[in-house]
Short mmCIF file of C-alpha atoms in Angstrom, two decimals:
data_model
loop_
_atom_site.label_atom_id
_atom_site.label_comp_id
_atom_site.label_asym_id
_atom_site.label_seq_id
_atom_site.Cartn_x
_atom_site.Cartn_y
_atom_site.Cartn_z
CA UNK A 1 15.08 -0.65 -6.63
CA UNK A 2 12.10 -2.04 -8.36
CA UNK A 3 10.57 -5.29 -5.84
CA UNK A 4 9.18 -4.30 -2.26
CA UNK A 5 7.15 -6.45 0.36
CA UNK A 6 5.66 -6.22 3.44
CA UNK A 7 3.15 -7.63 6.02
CA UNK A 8 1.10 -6.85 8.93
CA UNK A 9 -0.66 -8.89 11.34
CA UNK A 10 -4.74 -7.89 11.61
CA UNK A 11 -6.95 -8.74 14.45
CA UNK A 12 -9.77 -9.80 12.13
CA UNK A 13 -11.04 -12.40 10.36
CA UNK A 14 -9.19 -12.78 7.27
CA UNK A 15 -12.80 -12.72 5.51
CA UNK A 16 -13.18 -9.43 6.48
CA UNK A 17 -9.83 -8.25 5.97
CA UNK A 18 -9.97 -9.31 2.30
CA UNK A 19 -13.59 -7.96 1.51
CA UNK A 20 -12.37 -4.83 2.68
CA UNK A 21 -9.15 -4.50 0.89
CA UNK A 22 -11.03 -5.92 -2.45
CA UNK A 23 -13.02 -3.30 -2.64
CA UNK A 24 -11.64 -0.41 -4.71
CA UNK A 25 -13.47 2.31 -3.14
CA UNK A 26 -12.27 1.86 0.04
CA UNK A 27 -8.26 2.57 -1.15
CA UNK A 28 -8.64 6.06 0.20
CA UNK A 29 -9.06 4.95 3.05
CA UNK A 30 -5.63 3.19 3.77
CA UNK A 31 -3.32 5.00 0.66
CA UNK A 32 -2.20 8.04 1.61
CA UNK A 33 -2.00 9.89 -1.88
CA UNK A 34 -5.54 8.42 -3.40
CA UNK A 35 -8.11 11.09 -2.96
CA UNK A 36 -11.22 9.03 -5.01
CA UNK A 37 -11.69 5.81 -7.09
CA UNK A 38 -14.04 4.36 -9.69
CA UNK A 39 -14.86 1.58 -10.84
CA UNK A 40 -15.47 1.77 -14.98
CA UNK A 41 -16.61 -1.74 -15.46
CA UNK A 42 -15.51 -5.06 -14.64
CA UNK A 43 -11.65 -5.21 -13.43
CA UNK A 44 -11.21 -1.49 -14.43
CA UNK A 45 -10.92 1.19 -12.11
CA UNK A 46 -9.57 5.27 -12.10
CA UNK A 47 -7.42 6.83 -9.59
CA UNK A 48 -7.62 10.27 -8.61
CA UNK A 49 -5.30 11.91 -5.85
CA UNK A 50 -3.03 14.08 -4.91
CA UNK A 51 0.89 13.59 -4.60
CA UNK A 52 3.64 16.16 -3.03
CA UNK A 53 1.55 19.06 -4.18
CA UNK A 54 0.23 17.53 -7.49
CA UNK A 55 -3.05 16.32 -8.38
CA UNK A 56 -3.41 12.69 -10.45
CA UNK A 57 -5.22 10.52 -12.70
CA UNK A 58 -4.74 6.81 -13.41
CA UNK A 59 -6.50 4.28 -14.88
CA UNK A 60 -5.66 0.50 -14.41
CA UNK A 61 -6.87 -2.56 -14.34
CA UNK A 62 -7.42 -4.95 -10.74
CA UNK A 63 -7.71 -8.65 -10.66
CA UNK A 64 -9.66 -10.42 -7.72
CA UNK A 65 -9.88 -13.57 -7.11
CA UNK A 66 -11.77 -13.71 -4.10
CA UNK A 67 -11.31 -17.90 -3.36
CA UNK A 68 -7.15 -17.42 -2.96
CA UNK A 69 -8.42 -13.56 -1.28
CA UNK A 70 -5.50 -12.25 -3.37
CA UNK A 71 -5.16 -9.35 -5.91
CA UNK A 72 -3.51 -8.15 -8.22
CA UNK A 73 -3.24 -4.79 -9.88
CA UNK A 74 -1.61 -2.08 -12.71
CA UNK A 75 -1.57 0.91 -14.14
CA UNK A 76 -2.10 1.50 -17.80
CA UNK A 77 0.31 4.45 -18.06
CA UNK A 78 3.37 3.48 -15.39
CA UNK A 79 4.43 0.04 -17.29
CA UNK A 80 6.87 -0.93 -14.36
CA UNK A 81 4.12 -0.55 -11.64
CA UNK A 82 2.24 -3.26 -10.69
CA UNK A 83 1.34 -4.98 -7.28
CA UNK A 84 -0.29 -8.01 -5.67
CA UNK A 85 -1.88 -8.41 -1.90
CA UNK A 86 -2.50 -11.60 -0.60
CA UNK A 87 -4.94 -12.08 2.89
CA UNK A 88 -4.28 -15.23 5.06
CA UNK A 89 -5.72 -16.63 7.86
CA UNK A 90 -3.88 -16.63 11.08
CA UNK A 91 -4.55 -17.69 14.52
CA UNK A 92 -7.19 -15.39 16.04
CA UNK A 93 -7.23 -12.67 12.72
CA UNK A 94 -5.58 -12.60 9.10
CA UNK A 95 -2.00 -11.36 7.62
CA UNK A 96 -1.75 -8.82 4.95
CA UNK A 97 1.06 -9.69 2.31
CA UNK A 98 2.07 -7.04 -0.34
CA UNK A 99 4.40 -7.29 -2.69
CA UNK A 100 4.72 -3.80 -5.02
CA UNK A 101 6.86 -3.55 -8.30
CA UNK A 102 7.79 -0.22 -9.45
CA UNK A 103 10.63 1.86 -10.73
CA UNK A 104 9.85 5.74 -9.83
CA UNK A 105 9.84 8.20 -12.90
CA UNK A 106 13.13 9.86 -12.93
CA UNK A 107 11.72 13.11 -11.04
CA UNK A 108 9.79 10.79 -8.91
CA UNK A 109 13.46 9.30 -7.61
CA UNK A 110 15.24 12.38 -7.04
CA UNK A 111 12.50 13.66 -5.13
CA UNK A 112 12.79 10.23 -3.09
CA UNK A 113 16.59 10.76 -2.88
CA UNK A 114 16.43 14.31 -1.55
CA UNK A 115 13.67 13.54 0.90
CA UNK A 116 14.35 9.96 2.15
CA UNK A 117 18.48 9.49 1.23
CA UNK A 118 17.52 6.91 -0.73
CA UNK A 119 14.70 5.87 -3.21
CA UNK A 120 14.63 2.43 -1.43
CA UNK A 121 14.35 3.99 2.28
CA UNK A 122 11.28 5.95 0.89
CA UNK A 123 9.73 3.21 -0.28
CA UNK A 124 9.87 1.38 2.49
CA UNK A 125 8.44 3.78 4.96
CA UNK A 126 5.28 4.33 2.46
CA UNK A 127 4.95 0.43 2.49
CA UNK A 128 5.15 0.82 5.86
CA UNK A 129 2.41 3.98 6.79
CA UNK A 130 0.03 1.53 4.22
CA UNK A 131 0.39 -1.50 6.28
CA UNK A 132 -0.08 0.45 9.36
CA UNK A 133 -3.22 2.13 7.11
CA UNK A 134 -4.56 -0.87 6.72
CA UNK A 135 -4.50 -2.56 9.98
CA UNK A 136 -5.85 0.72 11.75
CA UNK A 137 -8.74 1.24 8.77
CA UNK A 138 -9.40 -2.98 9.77
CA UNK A 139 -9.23 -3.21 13.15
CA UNK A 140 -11.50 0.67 13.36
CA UNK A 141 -8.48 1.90 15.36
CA UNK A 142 -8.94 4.88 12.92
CA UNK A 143 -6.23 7.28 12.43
CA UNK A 144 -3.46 7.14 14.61
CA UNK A 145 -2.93 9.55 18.10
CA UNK A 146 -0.93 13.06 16.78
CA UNK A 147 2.10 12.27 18.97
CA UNK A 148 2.10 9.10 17.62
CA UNK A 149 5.25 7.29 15.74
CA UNK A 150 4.50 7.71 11.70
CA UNK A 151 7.27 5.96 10.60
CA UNK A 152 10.06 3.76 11.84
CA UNK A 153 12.26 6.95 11.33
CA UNK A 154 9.93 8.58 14.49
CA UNK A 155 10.72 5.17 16.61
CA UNK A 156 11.68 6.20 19.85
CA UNK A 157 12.87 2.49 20.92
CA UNK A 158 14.79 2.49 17.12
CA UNK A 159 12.37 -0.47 16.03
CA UNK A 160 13.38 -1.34 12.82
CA UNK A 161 10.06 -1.42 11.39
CA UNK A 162 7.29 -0.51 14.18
CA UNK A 163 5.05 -2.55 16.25
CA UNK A 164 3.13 -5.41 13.58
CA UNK A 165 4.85 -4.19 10.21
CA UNK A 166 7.24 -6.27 8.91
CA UNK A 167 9.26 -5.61 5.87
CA UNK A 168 11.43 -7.44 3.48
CA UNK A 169 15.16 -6.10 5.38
CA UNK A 170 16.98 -8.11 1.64
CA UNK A 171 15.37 -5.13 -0.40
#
């Protein structure tokens, strides 16, 4: 528990890719739980959402650094959350990196547990439906058909990790 990665292949340019991602006010459209977001001055911003039938606030801060199109980020309340996204070029569109640190809250894990079987299986299907958030909210695929696999769990074929998502199996 505590380190997670994955990528995903986009067919964009990685210019694009990154300019979307790097802009905080477009996280609701590619993370699930986040409902709004605000910036409140330079490499500040608030969360608001809801989670499993509770609302949120965060605040944390966001670094950009547009010429390596990476980012990092944190929250100023979860101490062992904190993240970074990297955008590369690839032949004919970009790759998405994302690397996520966290240890759940204690409730936060047994709700995991119950759910999921694990707090590390959880974790990596929500890395997974956000890579497969992004590259639909990227590539204006929008949201996915009804009948359509939502996790690798749903995998008719028993894909390990879905079509373009790849995750770190050593976690």
């Amino acid at each position: 528990m505590g380190e997670f990665t994955g990528r995903i292949r986009i067919d964009r340019p990685a210019s694009e890719v990154f300019a979307f991602l790097s802009d905080p006010t477009a996280m609701p459209r590619y993370l699930q739980t986040v409902r709004r977001v605000e910036q409140q001055g330079p490499g500040r911003i608030a969360m608001e959402g809801e989670a499993h039938g509770h609302q949120y606030r965060d605040e944390g801060w966001i670094k950009v650094e547009p010429e390596a199109r990476r980012m990092h980020w944190g929250s100023d309340r979860l101490k062992d959350y904190g993240g970074e996204m990297m955008v590369t070029e690839t032949e004919g569109g970009a790759e998405v990196s994302i690397r996520l640190s966290i240890v759940p809250e204690p409730q936060v894990a047994e709700r995991m547990e119950q759910e999921s079987g694990a707090v590390d299986h959880a974790m990596r299907k929500a890395m997974e439906r956000t890579l497969g958030a992004i590259k639909a909210a990227c590539e204006g695929s929008g949201d996915p058909a009804p009948d359509a696999p939502r996790s690798a769990d749903d995998l008719p074929d028993s894909r390990p990790f879905g079509s373009s998502a790849t995750l770190n199996p050593d976690i």
